[in-house]
Tab-separated table of C-alpha atoms in Angstrom:
chain	number	residue	atom	x	y	z
T	963	GLN	CA	-53.017	82.041	-31.146
T	964	HIS	CA	-53.594	78.441	-31.670
T	965	GLU	CA	-56.677	77.110	-30.151
T	966	LEU	CA	-58.814	74.094	-30.343
T	967	VAL	CA	-62.323	72.806	-29.106
T	968	GLU	CA	-64.029	69.962	-28.876
T	969	SER	CA	-67.789	69.645	-29.356
T	970	GLY	CA	-70.213	66.278	-29.488
T	971	GLY	CA	-69.899	65.094	-25.983
T	972	GLY	CA	-73.248	64.050	-24.012
T	973	SER	CA	-75.016	60.566	-22.524
T	974	VAL	CA	-75.546	57.688	-25.113
T	975	GLN	CA	-76.192	54.498	-23.414
T	976	ALA	CA	-74.154	51.197	-24.016
T	977	GLY	CA	-72.995	49.976	-27.236
T	978	GLY	CA	-74.218	54.060	-28.912
T	979	SER	CA	-72.363	55.629	-31.345
T	980	LEU	CA	-71.112	59.295	-30.936
T	981	MET	CA	-69.573	61.718	-33.025
T	982	LEU	CA	-66.927	64.115	-31.456
T	983	SER	CA	-65.388	67.716	-32.881
T	984	CYS	CA	-62.033	69.520	-32.585
T	985	VAL	CA	-62.604	72.651	-34.573
T	986	ALA	CA	-59.218	74.342	-34.346
T	987	SER	CA	-57.723	77.843	-35.323
T	988	GLY	CA	-54.864	79.331	-35.665
T	989	PHE	CA	-53.410	77.136	-37.436
T	990	LYS	CA	-53.433	74.050	-40.100
T	991	VAL	CA	-54.912	70.571	-38.835
T	992	SER	CA	-53.481	69.014	-42.227
T	993	SER	CA	-50.556	70.479	-41.010
T	994	ALA	CA	-49.962	68.682	-37.305
T	995	CYS	CA	-50.903	65.368	-35.911
T	996	MET	CA	-53.898	65.789	-34.244
T	997	SER	CA	-54.753	63.772	-31.803
T	998	TRP	CA	-57.472	62.230	-29.350
T	999	PHE	CA	-56.611	61.894	-25.455
T	1000	ARG	CA	-60.072	60.811	-22.663
T	1001	GLN	CA	-59.200	61.070	-18.703
T	1002	VAL	CA	-61.134	59.362	-15.798
T	1003	PRO	CA	-60.646	61.547	-12.296
T	1004	GLY	CA	-58.006	60.315	-11.046
T	1005	LYS	CA	-56.329	59.682	-14.009
T	1006	GLU	CA	-53.365	59.937	-15.938
T	1007	ARG	CA	-54.642	60.994	-19.865
T	1008	GLU	CA	-54.392	58.660	-21.791
T	1009	GLY	CA	-54.534	58.487	-25.592
T	1010	ILE	CA	-57.188	57.028	-28.090
T	1011	GLY	CA	-55.042	57.404	-30.607
T	1012	TYR	CA	-53.695	60.604	-33.765
T	1013	ILE	CA	-53.979	61.306	-37.473
T	1014	ASP	CA	-50.662	62.320	-38.878
T	1015	THR	CA	-49.712	64.853	-41.356
T	1016	ASP	CA	-49.906	62.270	-44.506
T	1017	GLY	CA	-53.564	61.265	-43.061
T	1018	LYS	CA	-52.078	57.733	-41.548
T	1019	GLU	CA	-54.077	57.106	-37.888
T	1020	ARG	CA	-52.508	55.288	-35.165
T	1021	TYR	CA	-54.762	53.944	-32.109
T	1022	ALA	CA	-54.126	53.200	-28.774
T	1023	ALA	CA	-54.790	48.947	-28.651
T	1024	PHE	CA	-57.819	49.494	-25.931
T	1025	VAL	CA	-59.796	50.973	-29.208
T	1026	LYS	CA	-60.088	47.317	-30.749
T	1027	GLY	CA	-61.728	49.194	-34.314
T	1028	ARG	CA	-64.523	51.076	-32.017
T	1029	PHE	CA	-62.482	54.505	-31.990
T	1030	THR	CA	-61.740	56.307	-36.269
T	1031	ILE	CA	-59.898	59.661	-36.285
T	1032	SER	CA	-60.724	61.745	-39.175
T	1033	ARG	CA	-59.984	65.429	-40.422
T	1034	ASP	CA	-61.860	67.917	-42.644
T	1035	ASN	CA	-59.183	70.372	-43.900
T	1036	ALA	CA	-62.212	72.255	-45.155
T	1037	LYS	CA	-63.683	73.059	-42.060
T	1038	ASN	CA	-59.742	73.084	-39.989
T	1039	THR	CA	-61.996	70.603	-37.902
T	1040	VAL	CA	-60.403	66.932	-36.555
T	1041	TYR	CA	-63.051	64.285	-35.946
T	1042	LEU	CA	-63.266	61.386	-33.061
T	1043	GLN	CA	-66.111	58.673	-34.398
T	1044	MET	CA	-66.918	56.882	-31.853
T	1045	LYS	CA	-69.327	53.429	-31.856
T	1046	ASP	CA	-69.870	50.034	-29.550
T	1047	LEU	CA	-69.441	52.417	-26.318
T	1048	ASN	CA	-69.323	51.278	-22.994
T	1049	ALA	CA	-68.981	52.492	-19.550
T	1050	GLU	CA	-65.589	52.436	-19.181
T	1051	ASP	CA	-65.784	55.257	-22.542
T	1052	THR	CA	-66.598	57.668	-20.187
T	1053	ALA	CA	-64.649	60.449	-20.052
T	1054	VAL	CA	-63.769	63.978	-20.487
T	1055	TYR	CA	-62.729	63.561	-23.969
T	1056	TYR	CA	-59.818	66.227	-25.744
T	1057	CYS	CA	-58.065	66.383	-28.643
T	1058	ALA	CA	-54.478	67.872	-28.817
T	1059	ARG	CA	-51.781	69.025	-31.891
T	1060	SER	CA	-48.520	67.643	-31.924
T	1061	VAL	CA	-45.661	69.546	-30.152
T	1062	SER	CA	-42.630	67.219	-32.815
T	1063	PRO	CA	-42.532	70.016	-36.080
T	1064	ILE	CA	-41.105	65.740	-37.785
T	1065	CYS	CA	-44.719	65.041	-35.618
T	1066	SER	CA	-45.372	61.905	-37.948
T	1067	ILE	CA	-41.389	60.453	-38.300
T	1068	PHE	CA	-40.986	61.165	-34.211
T	1069	LEU	CA	-44.910	59.487	-33.247
T	1070	SER	CA	-43.958	56.240	-35.292
T	1071	ALA	CA	-41.007	55.910	-33.435
T	1072	VAL	CA	-42.724	56.107	-29.941
T	1073	PRO	CA	-43.901	53.023	-28.599
T	1074	THR	CA	-47.437	54.757	-26.867
T	1075	ILE	CA	-49.560	57.352	-27.381
T	1076	ARG	CA	-48.484	60.113	-24.922
T	1077	ALA	CA	-49.099	63.572	-23.565
T	1078	SER	CA	-46.681	65.146	-23.294
T	1079	ASP	CA	-45.844	64.937	-26.959
T	1080	PHE	CA	-48.921	67.013	-27.758
T	1081	GLY	CA	-49.846	70.578	-26.230
T	1082	GLY	CA	-52.760	72.995	-27.224
T	1083	TRP	CA	-55.250	71.364	-25.006
T	1084	GLY	CA	-58.794	72.307	-25.917
T	1085	GLN	CA	-61.304	72.374	-23.273
T	1086	GLY	CA	-62.430	68.858	-23.314
T	1087	THR	CA	-66.112	67.314	-23.788
T	1088	GLN	CA	-67.893	65.807	-21.221
T	1089	VAL	CA	-69.086	61.758	-22.814
T	1090	THR	CA	-71.176	59.636	-20.524
T	1091	VAL	CA	-71.830	55.946	-21.299
T	1092	SER	CA	-74.407	53.762	-19.160
T	1093	SER	CA	-74.766	50.333	-19.226
């Protein structure tokens, strides 16, 4: 059974940093494209970025170098390092794994990071940024 568990969320002041973790079980994160999304009430889930099976990262335009996705294969964990946070970053953050078995090729050809290309969602972790 595949499972993803996010943690590391919390409250932080604007300009601060947080690192979120996503621990996977039932599969190896190194064999999947692993993504981070976020969602605020009333809005669609927004793709932040992903790391593919080759270790290459891709980010949405709004990230602007503030977020970094990494993984630790030994811990079977994916991370989202966030810096220079602002109030607009307040959301529930989720990790997910790719649906396509050829995700590195498939996702690179898709113009946006779409929730429909990922599955096995974790329960999410709340990030609140106060100004």
